[in-house]
Short mmCIF file of C-alpha atoms in Angstrom, two decimals:
data_model
loop_
_atom_site.label_atom_id
_atom_site.label_comp_id
_atom_site.label_asym_id
_atom_site.label_seq_id
_atom_site.Cartn_x
_atom_site.Cartn_y
_atom_site.Cartn_z
CA MET A 1 1.66 -36.99 -22.89
CA TYR A 2 1.66 -33.36 -21.83
CA ASP A 3 3.96 -31.05 -23.77
CA PHE A 4 5.59 -27.87 -22.50
CA ALA A 5 2.86 -25.53 -23.84
CA VAL A 6 0.14 -27.45 -22.01
CA ILE A 7 2.11 -27.54 -18.76
CA VAL A 8 2.83 -23.81 -18.92
CA ASP A 9 -0.80 -23.00 -19.71
CA TRP A 10 -2.13 -24.98 -16.73
CA LEU A 11 0.62 -23.65 -14.47
CA THR A 12 -0.29 -20.12 -15.53
CA PHE A 13 -3.95 -20.84 -14.76
CA ALA A 14 -3.06 -22.19 -11.30
CA VAL A 15 -0.81 -19.23 -10.45
CA ARG A 16 -3.41 -16.76 -11.74
CA TRP A 17 -6.04 -18.43 -9.55
CA PHE A 18 -3.77 -18.19 -6.51
CA HIS A 19 -2.90 -14.57 -7.37
CA VAL A 20 -6.58 -13.60 -7.53
CA ILE A 21 -7.29 -15.33 -4.20
CA ALA A 22 -4.34 -13.59 -2.52
CA GLY A 23 -5.36 -10.27 -4.05
CA ILE A 24 -8.91 -10.62 -2.76
CA ALA A 25 -7.56 -11.32 0.74
CA TRP A 26 -5.22 -8.31 0.63
CA ILE A 27 -7.67 -5.84 -0.87
CA GLY A 28 -10.47 -7.08 1.36
CA SER A 29 -8.49 -6.62 4.57
CA SER A 30 -7.12 -3.27 3.36
CA PHE A 31 -10.56 -1.89 2.54
CA TYR A 32 -11.96 -3.23 5.79
CA PHE A 33 -9.33 -1.65 8.03
CA ILE A 34 -9.40 1.68 6.21
CA ALA A 35 -13.19 1.80 6.61
CA LEU A 36 -12.89 0.68 10.24
CA ASP A 37 -10.20 3.25 11.06
CA LEU A 38 -12.21 6.07 9.50
CA GLY A 39 -15.37 4.99 11.29
CA LEU A 40 -14.01 4.76 14.84
CA ARG A 41 -15.69 7.04 17.38
CA LYS A 42 -14.90 7.94 20.98
CA TYR A 43 -17.88 7.71 23.34
CA PRO A 44 -18.28 8.71 27.03
CA HIS A 45 -17.91 5.06 28.07
CA THR A 46 -14.81 4.49 25.91
CA PRO A 47 -11.79 3.44 28.06
CA GLU A 48 -9.04 6.02 28.51
CA LYS A 49 -6.41 4.24 26.44
CA VAL A 50 -8.82 3.57 23.59
CA GLY A 51 -8.72 6.15 20.80
CA GLY A 52 -11.98 5.00 19.25
CA GLU A 53 -14.36 2.08 18.94
CA GLN A 54 -17.12 0.74 16.75
CA MET A 55 -19.93 -1.77 17.07
CA GLN A 56 -20.43 -4.05 14.09
CA VAL A 57 -22.85 -6.82 13.28
CA HIS A 58 -22.09 -9.73 10.99
CA GLY A 59 -23.16 -13.34 10.69
CA GLY A 60 -25.71 -13.09 13.45
CA GLY A 61 -23.25 -11.77 16.02
CA PHE A 62 -22.13 -8.41 17.39
CA TYR A 63 -18.53 -7.22 17.53
CA ARG A 64 -17.15 -4.42 19.67
CA ILE A 65 -13.89 -3.27 18.11
CA GLN A 66 -11.55 -0.92 19.94
CA LYS A 67 -8.38 0.78 18.75
CA TYR A 68 -5.77 1.54 21.39
CA THR A 69 -3.66 4.67 21.04
CA VAL A 70 -1.17 3.05 23.42
CA ALA A 71 -0.60 -0.61 24.15
CA PRO A 72 -3.29 -2.31 26.25
CA ASP A 73 -2.35 -3.49 29.71
CA ASN A 74 -1.90 -7.03 28.43
CA LEU A 75 -1.04 -8.10 24.90
CA PRO A 76 -2.19 -11.60 23.90
CA ASP A 77 0.42 -14.23 23.09
CA HIS A 78 -0.99 -14.45 19.58
CA LEU A 79 -1.09 -11.09 17.81
CA VAL A 80 -2.58 -11.23 14.31
CA TRP A 81 -0.53 -9.47 11.64
CA PHE A 82 -2.05 -8.61 8.27
CA LYS A 83 0.98 -8.83 6.01
CA TRP A 84 1.06 -12.19 4.28
CA GLU A 85 -1.83 -11.20 2.02
CA ALA A 86 0.33 -8.44 0.52
CA TYR A 87 3.43 -10.61 0.21
CA THR A 88 1.68 -13.56 -1.45
CA THR A 89 -0.15 -11.26 -3.85
CA TRP A 90 3.12 -9.71 -5.03
CA LEU A 91 5.05 -12.99 -5.21
CA SER A 92 2.32 -14.80 -7.15
CA GLY A 93 1.96 -11.77 -9.42
CA PHE A 94 5.68 -11.79 -10.22
CA VAL A 95 5.58 -15.53 -10.99
CA LEU A 96 2.62 -14.89 -13.30
CA LEU A 97 4.54 -12.04 -14.96
CA ALA A 98 7.46 -14.41 -15.56
CA LEU A 99 5.29 -17.23 -16.91
CA ILE A 100 3.43 -15.03 -19.39
CA TYR A 101 5.67 -12.10 -20.27
CA TYR A 102 9.16 -13.51 -19.70
CA LEU A 103 8.69 -17.00 -21.13
CA GLY A 104 6.70 -15.48 -23.99
CA ALA A 105 8.78 -12.31 -24.29
CA ASP A 106 8.96 -12.40 -28.11
CA LEU A 107 5.17 -12.38 -28.31
CA TYR A 108 3.86 -10.61 -25.23
CA LEU A 109 6.65 -8.35 -23.96
CA VAL A 110 8.79 -6.66 -26.62
CA ASP A 111 7.42 -4.84 -29.64
CA ALA A 112 10.02 -4.45 -32.39
CA SER A 113 7.86 -1.87 -34.16
CA LYS A 114 8.32 0.42 -31.14
CA LEU A 115 11.86 -0.44 -30.06
CA ASN A 116 13.92 -3.19 -31.64
CA ILE A 117 15.41 -4.88 -28.58
CA SER A 118 15.99 -8.52 -27.71
CA ALA A 119 13.75 -10.45 -25.36
CA THR A 120 16.58 -10.54 -22.81
CA ILE A 121 16.94 -6.75 -22.82
CA GLY A 122 13.16 -6.44 -22.50
CA ILE A 123 13.12 -8.71 -19.43
CA ILE A 124 15.99 -6.76 -17.84
CA ALA A 125 14.15 -3.48 -18.51
CA SER A 126 11.02 -4.95 -16.94
CA ILE A 127 12.70 -6.08 -13.71
CA ALA A 128 14.84 -2.94 -13.41
CA SER A 129 11.93 -0.54 -13.88
CA ILE A 130 9.80 -2.31 -11.29
CA GLY A 131 12.58 -2.28 -8.70
CA LEU A 132 13.78 1.25 -9.41
CA GLY A 133 10.20 2.47 -9.23
CA TRP A 134 9.98 1.62 -5.55
CA ILE A 135 13.34 3.27 -4.83
CA LEU A 136 12.28 6.50 -6.58
CA TYR A 137 8.89 6.53 -4.84
CA ASP A 138 10.46 5.91 -1.42
CA LEU A 139 13.02 8.70 -1.90
CA VAL A 140 10.33 11.18 -2.91
CA CYS A 141 8.17 10.28 0.11
CA LYS A 142 11.13 10.67 2.49
CA SER A 143 12.23 13.96 0.93
CA PRO A 144 10.97 17.38 2.15
CA LEU A 145 8.35 17.10 -0.59
CA GLY A 146 6.82 14.21 1.34
CA LYS A 147 5.54 16.64 3.98
CA ASN A 148 3.53 18.56 1.38
CA ALA A 149 0.44 16.47 0.65
CA TRP A 150 -0.55 18.17 -2.60
CA GLY A 151 3.00 18.53 -3.85
CA LEU A 152 3.66 14.85 -3.15
CA GLN A 153 0.48 13.71 -4.90
CA LEU A 154 1.21 15.75 -8.02
CA THR A 155 4.80 14.51 -8.13
CA LEU A 156 3.77 10.88 -7.76
CA PHE A 157 1.11 11.29 -10.43
CA ALA A 158 3.70 12.81 -12.77
CA ILE A 159 5.94 9.79 -12.16
CA LEU A 160 3.09 7.42 -12.99
CA VAL A 161 2.28 9.30 -16.21
CA ALA A 162 5.96 9.25 -17.20
CA MET A 163 6.14 5.49 -16.55
CA ALA A 164 2.93 4.90 -18.52
CA TRP A 165 4.42 6.73 -21.51
CA GLY A 166 7.81 5.05 -21.12
CA TYR A 167 6.38 1.55 -20.95
CA ASP A 168 4.32 2.27 -24.06
CA GLN A 169 7.48 3.19 -25.99
CA ILE A 170 9.14 -0.16 -25.23
CA PHE A 171 6.60 -2.90 -24.63
CA THR A 172 3.53 -4.25 -26.36
CA GLY A 173 0.22 -2.62 -25.46
CA ARG A 174 -0.72 -5.43 -23.10
CA ALA A 175 2.67 -5.49 -21.43
CA ALA A 176 2.75 -1.70 -21.05
CA LEU A 177 -0.46 -1.54 -19.04
CA LEU A 178 0.37 -4.69 -17.11
CA HIS A 179 3.79 -3.30 -16.17
CA LEU A 180 2.31 -0.03 -14.99
CA GLY A 181 0.08 -2.12 -12.73
CA ALA A 182 3.05 -4.20 -11.55
CA PHE A 183 5.08 -1.01 -10.99
CA THR A 184 2.30 0.34 -8.76
CA ALA A 185 1.60 -2.96 -7.01
CA THR A 186 5.29 -3.28 -6.17
CA ILE A 187 5.19 0.12 -4.48
CA MET A 188 2.17 -1.01 -2.48
CA SER A 189 3.72 -4.32 -1.41
CA ALA A 190 7.05 -2.68 -0.59
CA ASN A 191 5.20 -0.13 1.55
CA VAL A 192 3.93 -3.02 3.65
CA PHE A 193 7.26 -4.89 3.76
CA PHE A 194 9.69 -2.02 4.25
CA ILE A 195 7.66 0.65 6.05
CA ILE A 196 4.30 -0.30 7.54
CA ILE A 197 5.16 -3.60 9.25
CA PRO A 198 8.67 -2.63 10.47
CA ASN A 199 7.39 0.68 11.85
CA GLN A 200 4.51 -1.09 13.57
CA LYS A 201 6.91 -3.55 15.21
CA ILE A 202 9.03 -0.69 16.56
CA VAL A 203 5.96 1.11 17.89
CA ILE A 204 4.68 -2.04 19.63
CA ALA A 205 8.08 -2.71 21.20
CA ASP A 206 8.22 0.88 22.51
CA LEU A 207 4.69 0.73 23.89
CA VAL A 208 5.25 -2.59 25.64
CA ALA A 209 8.49 -1.26 27.14
CA GLY A 210 6.74 1.87 28.38
CA ARG A 211 8.59 4.15 26.00
CA LYS A 212 6.88 6.84 23.96
CA PRO A 213 7.06 5.84 20.29
CA GLU A 214 8.57 8.24 17.80
CA LYS A 215 5.77 10.19 16.17
CA HIS A 216 7.18 10.02 12.66
CA LEU A 217 6.96 6.21 12.58
CA GLY A 218 3.19 6.22 12.88
CA GLU A 219 2.85 9.14 10.49
CA GLN A 220 5.02 7.43 7.89
CA ALA A 221 3.11 4.16 8.13
CA LYS A 222 -0.20 6.01 7.91
CA GLN A 223 0.96 7.90 4.82
CA ARG A 224 1.98 4.71 3.01
CA SER A 225 -1.20 2.93 4.04
CA THR A 226 -3.24 5.80 2.62
CA HIS A 227 -1.30 5.65 -0.64
CA ASN A 228 -2.01 1.93 -0.89
CA ASN A 229 -5.68 2.56 -0.31
CA TYR A 230 -5.93 5.05 -3.17
CA LEU A 231 -3.81 3.00 -5.58
CA THR A 232 -5.83 -0.20 -5.28
CA LEU A 233 -8.61 0.55 -7.78
CA PRO A 234 -6.27 1.72 -10.58
CA VAL A 235 -4.14 -1.41 -10.15
CA LEU A 236 -7.22 -3.61 -10.50
CA PHE A 237 -8.16 -1.78 -13.71
CA LEU A 238 -4.66 -2.27 -15.14
CA MET A 239 -4.70 -5.97 -14.25
CA LEU A 240 -7.97 -6.43 -16.14
CA ALA A 241 -7.07 -4.15 -19.04
CA ASN A 242 -5.07 -6.76 -20.96
CA HIS A 243 -8.37 -8.46 -21.84
CA TYR A 244 -9.70 -5.34 -23.58
CA PRO A 245 -8.00 -4.05 -26.77
CA LEU A 246 -9.78 -0.71 -26.43
CA ALA A 247 -7.68 -0.15 -23.32
CA PHE A 248 -4.29 -1.52 -24.39
CA ALA A 249 -4.21 -1.52 -28.19
CA THR A 250 -5.04 2.08 -29.09
CA GLU A 251 -2.91 5.12 -29.82
CA TYR A 252 -3.36 6.74 -26.42
CA SER A 253 -3.31 3.69 -24.15
CA TRP A 254 -0.63 5.36 -21.99
CA LEU A 255 -2.91 8.35 -21.42
CA ILE A 256 -5.87 6.07 -20.74
CA SER A 257 -3.92 4.25 -18.04
CA SER A 258 -2.84 7.59 -16.55
CA LEU A 259 -6.41 8.85 -16.34
CA VAL A 260 -7.43 5.64 -14.60
CA PHE A 261 -5.44 6.77 -11.55
CA LEU A 262 -7.51 9.95 -11.33
CA MET A 263 -10.72 7.97 -11.68
CA GLY A 264 -9.68 5.51 -8.97
CA VAL A 265 -8.74 8.31 -6.56
CA THR A 266 -12.10 10.04 -6.92
CA ILE A 267 -14.01 6.80 -6.28
CA ARG A 268 -11.95 5.99 -3.17
CA HIS A 269 -12.45 9.55 -1.92
CA PHE A 270 -16.20 8.99 -1.94
CA PHE A 271 -16.00 5.84 0.19
CA ASN A 272 -13.37 7.26 2.54
CA SER A 273 -15.46 10.37 3.11
CA MET A 274 -18.57 8.30 3.75
CA HIS A 275 -16.83 5.97 6.19
CA SER A 276 -15.31 8.87 8.13
CA GLY A 277 -18.71 10.52 8.54
CA LYS A 278 -17.83 13.50 6.35
CA GLY A 279 -20.79 13.05 4.06
CA LYS A 280 -21.22 11.53 0.63
CA PRO A 281 -19.46 13.72 -1.97
CA LEU A 282 -21.52 12.71 -4.98
CA TRP A 283 -19.43 14.99 -7.21
CA THR A 284 -16.79 12.24 -7.16
CA TRP A 285 -19.06 9.96 -9.18
CA LEU A 286 -19.68 12.73 -11.71
CA ALA A 287 -15.92 13.30 -11.97
CA ALA A 288 -15.26 9.55 -12.36
CA THR A 289 -17.96 9.31 -15.04
CA LEU A 290 -16.53 12.23 -17.01
CA ILE A 291 -13.03 10.73 -16.82
CA PHE A 292 -14.40 7.39 -18.00
CA ILE A 293 -16.15 9.09 -20.93
CA ALA A 294 -12.84 10.77 -21.81
CA ILE A 295 -11.16 7.35 -21.68
CA MET A 296 -13.81 5.91 -24.00
CA TRP A 297 -13.29 8.79 -26.42
CA LEU A 298 -9.52 8.35 -26.41
CA SER A 299 -9.93 4.65 -27.13
CA THR A 300 -11.84 5.35 -30.33
CA TYR A 301 -8.85 7.01 -31.98
CA LYS A 302 -7.50 4.45 -34.40
CA SER A 303 -4.36 4.96 -36.41
CA GLU A 304 -4.02 3.17 -39.72
CA VAL A 305 -2.13 -0.12 -39.31
CA GLU A 306 -1.14 -2.05 -42.40
CA ALA A 307 -0.28 -5.71 -42.48
CA SER A 308 3.28 -6.25 -43.64
CA ASP A 309 5.84 -9.03 -43.69
CA ALA A 310 8.64 -6.72 -44.77
CA ALA A 311 10.54 -6.79 -41.48
CA PRO A 312 12.58 -9.94 -40.76
CA MET A 313 11.29 -12.23 -38.05
CA SER A 314 13.29 -13.13 -34.97
CA PRO A 315 14.77 -16.66 -34.82
CA ALA A 316 12.25 -17.55 -32.11
CA LEU A 317 9.40 -16.84 -34.53
CA GLU A 318 11.14 -18.08 -37.66
CA LYS A 319 11.04 -21.66 -36.37
CA PHE A 320 7.24 -21.63 -36.61
CA ALA A 321 7.22 -20.05 -40.07
CA ASN A 322 9.63 -22.73 -41.33
CA ALA A 323 7.92 -25.71 -39.71
CA ALA A 324 6.16 -28.32 -41.81
CA GLY A 325 2.54 -27.40 -42.50
CA PHE A 326 2.94 -23.66 -41.92
CA SER A 327 1.62 -22.71 -45.38
CA GLU A 328 -1.53 -24.74 -44.80
CA VAL A 329 -2.05 -23.24 -41.34
CA HIS A 330 -1.51 -19.74 -42.71
CA GLU A 331 -4.05 -20.38 -45.47
CA LEU A 332 -6.51 -21.79 -42.94
CA ALA A 333 -6.14 -18.75 -40.70
CA THR A 334 -6.58 -16.40 -43.65
CA GLU A 335 -9.78 -18.13 -44.74
CA ARG A 336 -11.38 -18.79 -41.34
CA CYS A 337 -9.90 -16.36 -38.81
CA THR A 338 -9.31 -12.98 -40.45
CA LEU A 339 -12.99 -12.19 -40.52
CA CYS A 340 -12.37 -11.03 -36.95
CA HIS A 341 -8.62 -11.28 -36.35
CA ALA A 342 -7.55 -8.61 -38.81
CA ARG A 343 -6.36 -5.04 -38.66
CA GLU A 344 -9.61 -4.12 -40.38
CA PRO A 345 -12.13 -6.75 -39.20
CA LEU A 346 -14.90 -7.60 -41.65
CA TRP A 347 -17.34 -8.81 -39.00
CA ASP A 348 -20.25 -6.39 -38.81
CA GLY A 349 -19.94 -4.02 -35.86
CA MET A 350 -16.42 -5.17 -34.93
CA HIS A 351 -13.84 -2.41 -35.07
CA TRP A 352 -10.90 -4.07 -33.31
CA ALA A 353 -9.67 -7.64 -33.43
CA PRO A 354 -10.60 -9.62 -30.28
CA LYS A 355 -7.86 -9.11 -27.66
CA GLY A 356 -5.83 -7.30 -30.31
CA VAL A 357 -4.83 -10.59 -31.98
CA TRP A 358 -4.11 -10.34 -35.72
CA LEU A 359 -3.74 -13.46 -37.88
CA GLU A 360 -3.07 -12.06 -41.33
CA THR A 361 0.67 -12.22 -42.03
CA ARG A 362 3.33 -14.90 -41.63
CA GLU A 363 4.65 -13.07 -38.59
CA ASP A 364 1.17 -12.80 -37.08
CA ILE A 365 0.74 -16.58 -37.29
CA ALA A 366 4.23 -17.25 -35.90
CA LYS A 367 3.76 -14.80 -33.02
CA HIS A 368 0.52 -16.45 -31.94
CA ALA A 369 1.61 -20.03 -32.58
CA ARG A 370 1.14 -21.22 -28.99
CA GLU A 371 -2.27 -19.59 -28.71
CA ILE A 372 -3.40 -21.14 -32.01
CA TYR A 373 -2.10 -24.52 -30.87
CA LEU A 374 -3.89 -24.39 -27.51
CA GLN A 375 -7.13 -22.66 -28.53
CA VAL A 376 -7.68 -24.22 -31.96
CA GLY A 377 -5.57 -27.36 -32.08
CA LEU A 378 -5.94 -28.93 -28.62
CA SER A 379 -9.22 -27.31 -27.60
CA HIS A 380 -12.26 -25.97 -29.40
CA ALA A 381 -12.11 -22.48 -27.89
CA MET A 382 -11.67 -21.02 -31.36
CA PRO A 383 -13.32 -20.38 -33.69
CA PRO A 384 -16.56 -19.52 -31.84
CA ALA A 385 -19.02 -22.39 -31.92
CA GLY A 386 -21.63 -22.23 -34.66
CA LEU A 387 -19.91 -19.48 -36.64
CA ILE A 388 -17.03 -21.16 -38.47
CA PHE A 389 -16.45 -24.90 -38.74
CA LEU A 390 -13.11 -26.68 -38.44
CA ASP A 391 -13.02 -30.45 -38.73
CA SER A 392 -10.78 -32.76 -36.71
CA ASP A 393 -8.25 -33.12 -39.54
CA GLU A 394 -7.76 -29.36 -39.74
CA ARG A 395 -7.27 -29.11 -36.00
CA GLN A 396 -4.79 -31.99 -36.12
CA MET A 397 -2.91 -30.17 -38.87
CA ILE A 398 -2.38 -27.26 -36.48
CA VAL A 399 -1.18 -29.61 -33.73
CA ASP A 400 1.30 -31.30 -36.11
CA TRP A 401 2.64 -27.94 -37.33
CA TYR A 402 3.23 -26.59 -33.82
CA ARG A 403 4.85 -29.78 -32.55
CA ASP A 404 7.12 -29.94 -35.60
CA ALA A 405 8.35 -26.40 -34.83
CA VAL A 406 8.95 -27.30 -31.17
CA SER A 407 10.77 -30.53 -32.07
CA ARG A 408 13.09 -28.60 -34.42
CA THR A 409 14.00 -26.30 -31.53
CA LYS A 410 14.86 -29.23 -29.28
CA SER A 411 16.97 -30.89 -31.94
#
């Protein structure tokens, strides 16, 4: 019989899989059309209404792609719109956020050592910040500042740095970086939903009707599309960062995530310049490398963190600490797991606990109860094969402890 933890874990896996597939589709089409748009050329034989064209070869065939500055004489009945990739990526990402960080808010979202708030308040802060982020971004872009390219970029970067710092003051390290990624991804998806697609529909309707489209509609859509293009690489970094403690569990993780935006912009500038025929600015790779070295250096700063059970646990965690068999599980974790999963790991060459997971104190064990249950009790993911041995009785002891805690909650 499958219990709730197993169902949630598999559901999370399925949604994550779908999210990655949708993201690949969105990023792939985005990168393709940006490269195509930058690479279009006008030749002597190019038709009058065509602003540029390009010949491409793929899969053994040749493609002649033309971009019309005005509507062609005849539009096909079926016009392909590239929008669902963006929508499904955002929707699946939000579901994944809810499954991991809202259902597991006591463990993954809020950090009482930073700000002692309830899980409910943390979830509200999460949703509000993501939604308000788009509103603030949209207002800035539509303000007079939006016509000043450099002024707009600096302002938007300042907003991202402020959000990175703010998230780090409220949420866990993992959640802070993940939320900065979600904050940015929401801006990108909303650009498609609220600006790019609606503006494109208006332009098409005007062209078909023989009216001259308003210039600002195309300019606005182009601006937002460009922003999306430059934000893609940093968002990917932030999505992957929660697997690497050196990114999310160090003193300056908010600054690391801020610098990632600069690194992503320089890398995209190289490809955009190359695709537009403006050369290959190799200095961008030097700049990206130096920024990455700075990020590595920042990640090595390690403040002293002491294990302590002085602070009272929340009721959600207390149920695991009071469940039958907890003392034995705690002793088992202390003997077998803290070689690596400690604030000061004893394993040679290991300076940070894998994925930032500590298993030293009562609260540590309670916070990671579901992970211990799934990775040690039900599966053999931990401890690593061949290093530390746990027999079937010890694994069953973990299963019994976790299920006793869950059954107490239900009763």
